[in-house]
Amino acid sequence: MSIPDSRTLRSLLTRYADLRIAEARGERRDGQLLEDVSRTLCAATGTTCVEDALAAADALLAASRARGARPAPKLAA
């Protein structure tokens, strides 16, 4: 499985959260949108259910942050 770009994951997670919030508020939306975003999250994370996809996306983003937080190697003078 290729590792998805962190910006892509954040965008999918944001879209998923927005749709779930709207659903919880009873807002009328195209139910297909939530299903499509859920399926895309699963595909991006190599999982088969949205709960696993959310956990995998969180883990991938945490790993991405950890890699980005490493100090740069010191160059020899």
mmCIF file with all atom_site columns, N, CA, C and O in Angstrom, residues 19-71:
data_model
loop_
_atom_site.group_PDB
_atom_site.id
_atom_site.type_symbol
_atom_site.label_atom_id
_atom_site.label_alt_id
_atom_site.label_comp_id
_atom_site.label_asym_id
_atom_site.label_entity_id
_atom_site.label_seq_id
_atom_site.pdbx_PDB_ins_code
_atom_site.Cartn_x
_atom_site.Cartn_y
_atom_site.Cartn_z
_atom_site.occupancy
_atom_site.B_iso_or_equiv
_atom_site.pdbx_formal_charge
_atom_site.auth_seq_id
_atom_site.auth_comp_id
_atom_site.auth_asym_id
_atom_site.auth_atom_id
_atom_site.pdbx_PDB_model_num
ATOM 1   N N  . LEU A 1 19 ? -19.518 15.964 7.319  1.00 0.00 ? 19 LEU A N  1
ATOM 2   C CA . LEU A 1 19 ? -20.720 15.234 6.920  1.00 0.00 ? 19 LEU A CA 1
ATOM 3   C C  . LEU A 1 19 ? -21.375 14.520 8.095  1.00 0.00 ? 19 LEU A C  1
ATOM 4   O O  . LEU A 1 19 ? -22.598 14.478 8.208  1.00 0.00 ? 19 LEU A O  1
ATOM 5   N N  . ARG A 1 20 ? -20.565 13.963 8.991  1.00 0.00 ? 20 ARG A N  1
ATOM 6   C CA . ARG A 1 20 ? -21.126 13.296 10.176 1.00 0.00 ? 20 ARG A CA 1
ATOM 7   C C  . ARG A 1 20 ? -21.802 14.293 11.105 1.00 0.00 ? 20 ARG A C  1
ATOM 8   O O  . ARG A 1 20 ? -22.863 14.023 11.672 1.00 0.00 ? 20 ARG A O  1
ATOM 9   N N  . ILE A 1 21 ? -21.212 15.466 11.271 1.00 0.00 ? 21 ILE A N  1
ATOM 10  C CA . ILE A 1 21 ? -21.809 16.510 12.104 1.00 0.00 ? 21 ILE A CA 1
ATOM 11  C C  . ILE A 1 21 ? -23.141 16.946 11.505 1.00 0.00 ? 21 ILE A C  1
ATOM 12  O O  . ILE A 1 21 ? -24.138 17.083 12.216 1.00 0.00 ? 21 ILE A O  1
ATOM 13  N N  . ALA A 1 22 ? -23.148 17.170 10.204 1.00 0.00 ? 22 ALA A N  1
ATOM 14  C CA . ALA A 1 22 ? -24.396 17.568 9.534  1.00 0.00 ? 22 ALA A CA 1
ATOM 15  C C  . ALA A 1 22 ? -25.463 16.486 9.703  1.00 0.00 ? 22 ALA A C  1
ATOM 16  O O  . ALA A 1 22 ? -26.631 16.785 9.965  1.00 0.00 ? 22 ALA A O  1
ATOM 17  N N  . GLU A 1 23 ? -25.057 15.230 9.595  1.00 0.00 ? 23 GLU A N  1
ATOM 18  C CA . GLU A 1 23 ? -25.985 14.122 9.771  1.00 0.00 ? 23 GLU A CA 1
ATOM 19  C C  . GLU A 1 23 ? -26.538 14.101 11.197 1.00 0.00 ? 23 GLU A C  1
ATOM 20  O O  . GLU A 1 23 ? -27.742 13.930 11.411 1.00 0.00 ? 23 GLU A O  1
ATOM 21  N N  . ALA A 1 24 ? -25.673 14.313 12.187 1.00 0.00 ? 24 ALA A N  1
ATOM 22  C CA . ALA A 1 24 ? -26.097 14.314 13.590 1.00 0.00 ? 24 ALA A CA 1
ATOM 23  C C  . ALA A 1 24 ? -27.056 15.463 13.892 1.00 0.00 ? 24 ALA A C  1
ATOM 24  O O  . ALA A 1 24 ? -27.941 15.336 14.742 1.00 0.00 ? 24 ALA A O  1
ATOM 25  N N  . ARG A 1 25 ? -26.885 16.566 13.207 1.00 0.00 ? 25 ARG A N  1
ATOM 26  C CA . ARG A 1 25 ? -27.770 17.720 13.386 1.00 0.00 ? 25 ARG A CA 1
ATOM 27  C C  . ARG A 1 25 ? -29.086 17.551 12.648 1.00 0.00 ? 25 ARG A C  1
ATOM 28  O O  . ARG A 1 25 ? -29.969 18.399 12.743 1.00 0.00 ? 25 ARG A O  1
ATOM 29  N N  . GLY A 1 26 ? -29.194 16.492 11.872 1.00 0.00 ? 26 GLY A N  1
ATOM 30  C CA . GLY A 1 26 ? -30.418 16.250 11.121 1.00 0.00 ? 26 GLY A CA 1
ATOM 31  C C  . GLY A 1 26 ? -30.507 17.042 9.836  1.00 0.00 ? 26 GLY A C  1
ATOM 32  O O  . GLY A 1 26 ? -31.582 17.144 9.244  1.00 0.00 ? 26 GLY A O  1
ATOM 33  N N  . GLU A 1 27 ? -29.395 17.609 9.404  1.00 0.00 ? 27 GLU A N  1
ATOM 34  C CA . GLU A 1 27 ? -29.401 18.373 8.157  1.00 0.00 ? 27 GLU A CA 1
ATOM 35  C C  . GLU A 1 27 ? -29.584 17.423 6.982  1.00 0.00 ? 27 GLU A C  1
ATOM 36  O O  . GLU A 1 27 ? -29.011 16.348 6.945  1.00 0.00 ? 27 GLU A O  1
ATOM 37  N N  . ARG A 1 28 ? -30.394 17.839 6.061  1.00 0.00 ? 28 ARG A N  1
ATOM 38  C CA . ARG A 1 28 ? -30.645 17.035 4.875  1.00 0.00 ? 28 ARG A CA 1
ATOM 39  C C  . ARG A 1 28 ? -29.474 17.187 3.916  1.00 0.00 ? 28 ARG A C  1
ATOM 40  O O  . ARG A 1 28 ? -29.161 18.276 3.463  1.00 0.00 ? 28 ARG A O  1
ATOM 41  N N  . ARG A 1 29 ? -28.828 16.095 3.663  1.00 0.00 ? 29 ARG A N  1
ATOM 42  C CA . ARG A 1 29 ? -27.727 16.079 2.699  1.00 0.00 ? 29 ARG A CA 1
ATOM 43  C C  . ARG A 1 29 ? -27.841 14.817 1.878  1.00 0.00 ? 29 ARG A C  1
ATOM 44  O O  . ARG A 1 29 ? -28.507 13.867 2.264  1.00 0.00 ? 29 ARG A O  1
ATOM 45  N N  . ASP A 1 30 ? -27.133 14.796 0.810  1.00 0.00 ? 30 ASP A N  1
ATOM 46  C CA . ASP A 1 30 ? -27.074 13.598 -0.013 1.00 0.00 ? 30 ASP A CA 1
ATOM 47  C C  . ASP A 1 30 ? -26.303 12.534 0.766  1.00 0.00 ? 30 ASP A C  1
ATOM 48  O O  . ASP A 1 30 ? -25.112 12.683 1.017  1.00 0.00 ? 30 ASP A O  1
ATOM 49  N N  . GLY A 1 31 ? -26.988 11.489 1.184  1.00 0.00 ? 31 GLY A N  1
ATOM 50  C CA . GLY A 1 31 ? -26.361 10.421 1.954  1.00 0.00 ? 31 GLY A CA 1
ATOM 51  C C  . GLY A 1 31 ? -25.236 9.742  1.201  1.00 0.00 ? 31 GLY A C  1
ATOM 52  O O  . GLY A 1 31 ? -24.347 9.141  1.800  1.00 0.00 ? 31 GLY A O  1
ATOM 53  N N  . GLN A 1 32 ? -25.255 9.852  -0.101 1.00 0.00 ? 32 GLN A N  1
ATOM 54  C CA . GLN A 1 32 ? -24.209 9.245  -0.917 1.00 0.00 ? 32 GLN A CA 1
ATOM 55  C C  . GLN A 1 32 ? -22.859 9.912  -0.659 1.00 0.00 ? 32 GLN A C  1
ATOM 56  O O  . GLN A 1 32 ? -21.817 9.268  -0.754 1.00 0.00 ? 32 GLN A O  1
ATOM 57  N N  . LEU A 1 33 ? -22.858 11.199 -0.305 1.00 0.00 ? 33 LEU A N  1
ATOM 58  C CA . LEU A 1 33 ? -21.597 11.898 -0.055 1.00 0.00 ? 33 LEU A CA 1
ATOM 59  C C  . LEU A 1 33 ? -20.825 11.263 1.098  1.00 0.00 ? 33 LEU A C  1
ATOM 60  O O  . LEU A 1 33 ? -19.624 11.024 0.986  1.00 0.00 ? 33 LEU A O  1
ATOM 61  N N  . LEU A 1 34 ? -21.513 10.982 2.204  1.00 0.00 ? 34 LEU A N  1
ATOM 62  C CA . LEU A 1 34 ? -20.862 10.360 3.352  1.00 0.00 ? 34 LEU A CA 1
ATOM 63  C C  . LEU A 1 34 ? -20.345 8.972  2.986  1.00 0.00 ? 34 LEU A C  1
ATOM 64  O O  . LEU A 1 34 ? -19.230 8.598  3.354  1.00 0.00 ? 34 LEU A O  1
ATOM 65  N N  . GLU A 1 35 ? -21.136 8.241  2.247  1.00 0.00 ? 35 GLU A N  1
ATOM 66  C CA . GLU A 1 35 ? -20.711 6.907  1.818  1.00 0.00 ? 35 GLU A CA 1
ATOM 67  C C  . GLU A 1 35 ? -19.479 6.991  0.914  1.00 0.00 ? 35 GLU A C  1
ATOM 68  O O  . GLU A 1 35 ? -18.538 6.196  1.053  1.00 0.00 ? 35 GLU A O  1
ATOM 69  N N  . ASP A 1 36 ? -19.461 7.958  0.015  1.00 0.00 ? 36 ASP A N  1
ATOM 70  C CA . ASP A 1 36 ? -18.320 8.123  -0.889 1.00 0.00 ? 36 ASP A CA 1
ATOM 71  C C  . ASP A 1 36 ? -17.049 8.501  -0.136 1.00 0.00 ? 36 ASP A C  1
ATOM 72  O O  . ASP A 1 36 ? -15.974 7.955  -0.405 1.00 0.00 ? 36 ASP A O  1
ATOM 73  N N  . VAL A 1 37 ? -17.165 9.426  0.804  1.00 0.00 ? 37 VAL A N  1
ATOM 74  C CA . VAL A 1 37 ? -16.002 9.843  1.581  1.00 0.00 ? 37 VAL A CA 1
ATOM 75  C C  . VAL A 1 37 ? -15.507 8.682  2.442  1.00 0.00 ? 37 VAL A C  1
ATOM 76  O O  . VAL A 1 37 ? -14.298 8.450  2.552  1.00 0.00 ? 37 VAL A O  1
ATOM 77  N N  . SER A 1 38 ? -16.424 7.935  3.020  1.00 0.00 ? 38 SER A N  1
ATOM 78  C CA . SER A 1 38 ? -16.046 6.779  3.829  1.00 0.00 ? 38 SER A CA 1
ATOM 79  C C  . SER A 1 38 ? -15.298 5.755  2.984  1.00 0.00 ? 38 SER A C  1
ATOM 80  O O  . SER A 1 38 ? -14.260 5.232  3.403  1.00 0.00 ? 38 SER A O  1
ATOM 81  N N  . ARG A 1 39 ? -15.812 5.482  1.801  1.00 0.00 ? 39 ARG A N  1
ATOM 82  C CA . ARG A 1 39 ? -15.167 4.519  0.907  1.00 0.00 ? 39 ARG A CA 1
ATOM 83  C C  . ARG A 1 39 ? -13.781 5.017  0.474  1.00 0.00 ? 39 ARG A C  1
ATOM 84  O O  . ARG A 1 39 ? -12.827 4.242  0.403  1.00 0.00 ? 39 ARG A O  1
ATOM 85  N N  . THR A 1 40 ? -13.671 6.306  0.224  1.00 0.00 ? 40 THR A N  1
ATOM 86  C CA . THR A 1 40 ? -12.383 6.872  -0.174 1.00 0.00 ? 40 THR A CA 1
ATOM 87  C C  . THR A 1 40 ? -11.376 6.795  0.969  1.00 0.00 ? 40 THR A C  1
ATOM 88  O O  . THR A 1 40 ? -10.196 6.490  0.748  1.00 0.00 ? 40 THR A O  1
ATOM 89  N N  . LEU A 1 41 ? -11.825 7.067  2.194  1.00 0.00 ? 41 LEU A N  1
ATOM 90  C CA . LEU A 1 41 ? -10.943 6.923  3.361  1.00 0.00 ? 41 LEU A CA 1
ATOM 91  C C  . LEU A 1 41 ? -10.451 5.485  3.493  1.00 0.00 ? 41 LEU A C  1
ATOM 92  O O  . LEU A 1 41 ? -9.264  5.249  3.763  1.00 0.00 ? 41 LEU A O  1
ATOM 93  N N  . CYS A 1 42 ? -11.348 4.538  3.303  1.00 0.00 ? 42 CYS A N  1
ATOM 94  C CA . CYS A 1 42 ? -10.967 3.123  3.376  1.00 0.00 ? 42 CYS A CA 1
ATOM 95  C C  . CYS A 1 42 ? -9.930  2.788  2.304  1.00 0.00 ? 42 CYS A C  1
ATOM 96  O O  . CYS A 1 42 ? -8.925  2.125  2.586  1.00 0.00 ? 42 CYS A O  1
ATOM 97  N N  . ALA A 1 43 ? -10.161 3.250  1.102  1.00 0.00 ? 43 ALA A N  1
ATOM 98  C CA . ALA A 1 43 ? -9.227  2.976  0.009  1.00 0.00 ? 43 ALA A CA 1
ATOM 99  C C  . ALA A 1 43 ? -7.864  3.614  0.275  1.00 0.00 ? 43 ALA A C  1
ATOM 100 O O  . ALA A 1 43 ? -6.817  3.001  0.048  1.00 0.00 ? 43 ALA A O  1
ATOM 101 N N  . ALA A 1 44 ? -7.876  4.828  0.772  1.00 0.00 ? 44 ALA A N  1
ATOM 102 C CA . ALA A 1 44 ? -6.623  5.548  1.022  1.00 0.00 ? 44 ALA A CA 1
ATOM 103 C C  . ALA A 1 44 ? -5.795  4.900  2.134  1.00 0.00 ? 44 ALA A C  1
ATOM 104 O O  . ALA A 1 44 ? -4.561  4.976  2.120  1.00 0.00 ? 44 ALA A O  1
ATOM 105 N N  . THR A 1 45 ? -6.472  4.278  3.080  1.00 0.00 ? 45 THR A N  1
ATOM 106 C CA . THR A 1 45 ? -5.767  3.697  4.229  1.00 0.00 ? 45 THR A CA 1
ATOM 107 C C  . THR A 1 45 ? -5.628  2.181  4.136  1.00 0.00 ? 45 THR A C  1
ATOM 108 O O  . THR A 1 45 ? -5.032  1.562  5.025  1.00 0.00 ? 45 THR A O  1
ATOM 109 N N  . GLY A 1 46 ? -6.175  1.579  3.103  1.00 0.00 ? 46 GLY A N  1
ATOM 110 C CA . GLY A 1 46 ? -6.066  0.141  2.931  1.00 0.00 ? 46 GLY A CA 1
ATOM 111 C C  . GLY A 1 46 ? -6.892  -0.651 3.937  1.00 0.00 ? 46 GLY A C  1
ATOM 112 O O  . GLY A 1 46 ? -6.506  -1.736 4.346  1.00 0.00 ? 46 GLY A O  1
ATOM 113 N N  . THR A 1 47 ? -8.036  -0.099 4.334  1.00 0.00 ? 47 THR A N  1
ATOM 114 C CA . THR A 1 47 ? -8.905  -0.755 5.303  1.00 0.00 ? 47 THR A CA 1
ATOM 115 C C  . THR A 1 47 ? -10.247 -1.068 4.648  1.00 0.00 ? 47 THR A C  1
ATOM 116 O O  . THR A 1 47 ? -10.503 -0.649 3.517  1.00 0.00 ? 47 THR A O  1
ATOM 117 N N  . THR A 1 48 ? -11.095 -1.789 5.399  1.00 0.00 ? 48 THR A N  1
ATOM 118 C CA . THR A 1 48 ? -12.388 -2.171 4.826  1.00 0.00 ? 48 THR A CA 1
ATOM 119 C C  . THR A 1 48 ? -13.583 -1.592 5.573  1.00 0.00 ? 48 THR A C  1
ATOM 120 O O  . THR A 1 48 ? -14.708 -1.745 5.118  1.00 0.00 ? 48 THR A O  1
ATOM 121 N N  . CYS A 1 49 ? -13.360 -0.947 6.717  1.00 0.00 ? 49 CYS A N  1
ATOM 122 C CA . CYS A 1 49 ? -14.468 -0.285 7.411  1.00 0.00 ? 49 CYS A CA 1
ATOM 123 C C  . CYS A 1 49 ? -14.005 1.090  7.874  1.00 0.00 ? 49 CYS A C  1
ATOM 124 O O  . CYS A 1 49 ? -12.819 1.324  8.107  1.00 0.00 ? 49 CYS A O  1
ATOM 125 N N  . VAL A 1 50 ? -14.949 1.998  7.977  1.00 0.00 ? 50 VAL A N  1
ATOM 126 C CA . VAL A 1 50 ? -14.605 3.390  8.259  1.00 0.00 ? 50 VAL A CA 1
ATOM 127 C C  . VAL A 1 50 ? -13.945 3.557  9.628  1.00 0.00 ? 50 VAL A C  1
ATOM 128 O O  . VAL A 1 50 ? -13.060 4.403  9.784  1.00 0.00 ? 50 VAL A O  1
ATOM 129 N N  . GLU A 1 51 ? -14.335 2.760  10.612 1.00 0.00 ? 51 GLU A N  1
ATOM 130 C CA . GLU A 1 51 ? -13.715 2.872  11.939 1.00 0.00 ? 51 GLU A CA 1
ATOM 131 C C  . GLU A 1 51 ? -12.222 2.560  11.856 1.00 0.00 ? 51 GLU A C  1
ATOM 132 O O  . GLU A 1 51 ? -11.399 3.267  12.446 1.00 0.00 ? 51 GLU A O  1
ATOM 133 N N  . ASP A 1 52 ? -11.880 1.505  11.101 1.00 0.00 ? 52 ASP A N  1
ATOM 134 C CA . ASP A 1 52 ? -10.469 1.167  10.913 1.00 0.00 ? 52 ASP A CA 1
ATOM 135 C C  . ASP A 1 52 ? -9.759  2.242  10.094 1.00 0.00 ? 52 ASP A C  1
ATOM 136 O O  . ASP A 1 52 ? -8.594  2.553  10.335 1.00 0.00 ? 52 ASP A O  1
ATOM 137 N N  . ALA A 1 53 ? -10.456 2.798  9.116  1.00 0.00 ? 53 ALA A N  1
ATOM 138 C CA . ALA A 1 53 ? -9.877  3.851  8.276  1.00 0.00 ? 53 ALA A CA 1
ATOM 139 C C  . ALA A 1 53 ? -9.543  5.092  9.107  1.00 0.00 ? 53 ALA A C  1
ATOM 140 O O  . ALA A 1 53 ? -8.490  5.702  8.929  1.00 0.00 ? 53 ALA A O  1
ATOM 141 N N  . LEU A 1 54 ? -10.430 5.452  10.015 1.00 0.00 ? 54 LEU A N  1
ATOM 142 C CA . LEU A 1 54 ? -10.182 6.618  10.872 1.00 0.00 ? 54 LEU A CA 1
ATOM 143 C C  . LEU A 1 54 ? -8.971  6.374  11.764 1.00 0.00 ? 54 LEU A C  1
ATOM 144 O O  . LEU A 1 54 ? -8.108  7.258  11.911 1.00 0.00 ? 54 LEU A O  1
ATOM 145 N N  . ALA A 1 55 ? -8.890  5.190  12.346 1.00 0.00 ? 55 ALA A N  1
ATOM 146 C CA . ALA A 1 55 ? -7.748  4.867  13.207 1.00 0.00 ? 55 ALA A CA 1
ATOM 147 C C  . ALA A 1 55 ? -6.449  4.847  12.402 1.00 0.00 ? 55 ALA A C  1
ATOM 148 O O  . ALA A 1 55 ? -5.421  5.374  12.844 1.00 0.00 ? 55 ALA A O  1
ATOM 149 N N  . ALA A 1 56 ? -6.496  4.263  11.215 1.00 0.00 ? 56 ALA A N  1
ATOM 150 C CA . ALA A 1 56 ? -5.301  4.201  10.370 1.00 0.00 ? 56 ALA A CA 1
ATOM 151 C C  . ALA A 1 56 ? -4.873  5.598  9.927  1.00 0.00 ? 56 ALA A C  1
ATOM 152 O O  . ALA A 1 56 ? -3.675  5.916  9.922  1.00 0.00 ? 56 ALA A O  1
ATOM 153 N N  . ALA A 1 57 ? -5.834  6.433  9.569  1.00 0.00 ? 57 ALA A N  1
ATOM 154 C CA . ALA A 1 57 ? -5.504  7.807  9.160  1.00 0.00 ? 57 ALA A CA 1
ATOM 155 C C  . ALA A 1 57 ? -4.862  8.569  10.309 1.00 0.00 ? 57 ALA A C  1
ATOM 156 O O  . ALA A 1 57 ? -3.861  9.279  10.109 1.00 0.00 ? 57 ALA A O  1
ATOM 157 N N  . ASP A 1 58 ? -5.396  8.418  11.509 1.00 0.00 ? 58 ASP A N  1
ATOM 158 C CA . ASP A 1 58 ? -4.791  9.066  12.679 1.00 0.00 ? 58 ASP A CA 1
ATOM 159 C C  . ASP A 1 58 ? -3.364  8.589  12.892 1.00 0.00 ? 58 ASP A C  1
ATOM 160 O O  . ASP A 1 58 ? -2.459  9.388  13.163 1.00 0.00 ? 58 ASP A O  1
ATOM 161 N N  . ALA A 1 59 ? -3.138  7.287  12.762 1.00 0.00 ? 59 ALA A N  1
ATOM 162 C CA . ALA A 1 59 ? -1.800  6.730  12.955 1.00 0.00 ? 59 ALA A CA 1
ATOM 163 C C  . ALA A 1 59 ? -0.841  7.229  11.870 1.00 0.00 ? 59 ALA A C  1
ATOM 164 O O  . ALA A 1 59 ? 0.313   7.582  12.171 1.00 0.00 ? 59 ALA A O  1
ATOM 165 N N  . LEU A 1 60 ? -1.304  7.280  10.637 1.00 0.00 ? 60 LEU A N  1
ATOM 166 C CA . LEU A 1 60 ? -0.457  7.772  9.553  1.00 0.00 ? 60 LEU A CA 1
ATOM 167 C C  . LEU A 1 60 ? -0.102  9.244  9.739  1.00 0.00 ? 60 LEU A C  1
ATOM 168 O O  . LEU A 1 60 ? 1.040   9.654  9.508  1.00 0.00 ? 60 LEU A O  1
ATOM 169 N N  . LEU A 1 61 ? -1.064  10.042 10.177 1.00 0.00 ? 61 LEU A N  1
ATOM 170 C CA . LEU A 1 61 ? -0.786  11.462 10.410 1.00 0.00 ? 61 LEU A CA 1
ATOM 171 C C  . LEU A 1 61 ? 0.161   11.655 11.590 1.00 0.00 ? 61 LEU A C  1
ATOM 172 O O  . LEU A 1 61 ? 1.051   12.513 11.543 1.00 0.00 ? 61 LEU A O  1
ATOM 173 N N  . ALA A 1 62 ? 0.007   10.855 12.630 1.00 0.00 ? 62 ALA A N  1
ATOM 174 C CA . ALA A 1 62 ? 0.917   10.933 13.777 1.00 0.00 ? 62 ALA A CA 1
ATOM 175 C C  . ALA A 1 62 ? 2.334   10.566 13.347 1.00 0.00 ? 62 ALA A C  1
ATOM 176 O O  . ALA A 1 62 ? 3.305   11.227 13.743 1.00 0.00 ? 62 ALA A O  1
ATOM 177 N N  . ALA A 1 63 ? 2.465   9.529  12.530 1.00 0.00 ? 63 ALA A N  1
ATOM 178 C CA . ALA A 1 63 ? 3.782   9.129  12.036 1.00 0.00 ? 63 ALA A CA 1
ATOM 179 C C  . ALA A 1 63 ? 4.383   10.214 11.154 1.00 0.00 ? 63 ALA A C  1
ATOM 180 O O  . ALA A 1 63 ? 5.593   10.491 11.228 1.00 0.00 ? 63 ALA A O  1
ATOM 181 N N  . SER A 1 64 ? 3.551   10.852 10.350 1.00 0.00 ? 64 SER A N  1
ATOM 182 C CA . SER A 1 64 ? 4.023   11.937 9.491  1.00 0.00 ? 64 SER A CA 1
ATOM 183 C C  . SER A 1 64 ? 4.525   13.115 10.320 1.00 0.00 ? 64 SER A C  1
ATOM 184 O O  . SER A 1 64 ? 5.562   13.705 10.021 1.00 0.00 ? 64 SER A O  1
ATOM 185 N N  . ARG A 1 65 ? 3.777   13.437 11.379 1.00 0.00 ? 65 ARG A N  1
ATOM 186 C CA . ARG A 1 65 ? 4.220   14.525 12.275 1.00 0.00 ? 65 ARG A CA 1
ATOM 187 C C  . ARG A 1 65 ? 5.523   14.164 12.960 1.00 0.00 ? 65 ARG A C  1
ATOM 188 O O  . ARG A 1 65 ? 6.406   15.006 13.109 1.00 0.00 ? 65 ARG A O  1
ATOM 189 N N  . ALA A 1 66 ? 5.660   12.922 13.377 1.00 0.00 ? 66 ALA A N  1
ATOM 190 C CA . ALA A 1 66 ? 6.876   12.483 14.060 1.00 0.00 ? 66 ALA A CA 1
ATOM 191 C C  . ALA A 1 66 ? 8.078   12.573 13.127 1.00 0.00 ? 66 ALA A C  1
ATOM 192 O O  . ALA A 1 66 ? 9.158   12.994 13.542 1.00 0.00 ? 66 ALA A O  1
ATOM 193 N N  . ARG A 1 67 ? 7.890   12.188 11.880 1.00 0.00 ? 67 ARG A N  1
ATOM 194 C CA . ARG A 1 67 ? 8.995   12.289 10.918 1.00 0.00 ? 67 ARG A CA 1
ATOM 195 C C  . ARG A 1 67 ? 9.356   13.746 10.683 1.00 0.00 ? 67 ARG A C  1
ATOM 196 O O  . ARG A 1 67 ? 10.519  14.085 10.562 1.00 0.00 ? 67 ARG A O  1
ATOM 197 N N  . GLY A 1 68 ? 8.356   14.620 10.635 1.00 0.00 ? 68 GLY A N  1
ATOM 198 C CA . GLY A 1 68 ? 8.602   16.039 10.392 1.00 0.00 ? 68 GLY A CA 1
ATOM 199 C C  . GLY A 1 68 ? 9.194   16.743 11.591 1.00 0.00 ? 68 GLY A C  1
ATOM 200 O O  . GLY A 1 68 ? 9.823   17.788 11.459 1.00 0.00 ? 68 GLY A O  1
ATOM 201 N N  . ALA A 1 69 ? 9.044   16.172 12.781 1.00 0.00 ? 69 ALA A N  1
ATOM 202 C CA . ALA A 1 69 ? 9.531   16.804 14.006 1.00 0.00 ? 69 ALA A CA 1
ATOM 203 C C  . ALA A 1 69 ? 10.982  16.462 14.296 1.00 0.00 ? 69 ALA A C  1
ATOM 204 O O  . ALA A 1 69 ? 11.591  17.053 15.181 1.00 0.00 ? 69 ALA A O  1
ATOM 205 N N  . ARG A 1 70 ? 11.532  15.529 13.576 1.00 0.00 ? 70 ARG A N  1
ATOM 206 C CA . ARG A 1 70 ? 12.929  15.161 13.812 1.00 0.00 ? 70 ARG A CA 1
ATOM 207 C C  . ARG A 1 70 ? 13.830  16.334 13.461 1.00 0.00 ? 70 ARG A C  1
ATOM 208 O O  . ARG A 1 70 ? 13.659  16.988 12.433 1.00 0.00 ? 70 ARG A O  1
ATOM 209 N N  . PRO A 1 71 ? 14.845  16.568 14.274 1.00 0.00 ? 71 PRO A N  1
ATOM 210 C CA . PRO A 1 71 ? 15.768  17.653 13.943 1.00 0.00 ? 71 PRO A CA 1
ATOM 211 C C  . PRO A 1 71 ? 16.571  17.297 12.691 1.00 0.00 ? 71 PRO A C  1
ATOM 212 O O  . PRO A 1 71 ? 16.870  16.129 12.445 1.00 0.00 ? 71 PRO A O  1
#
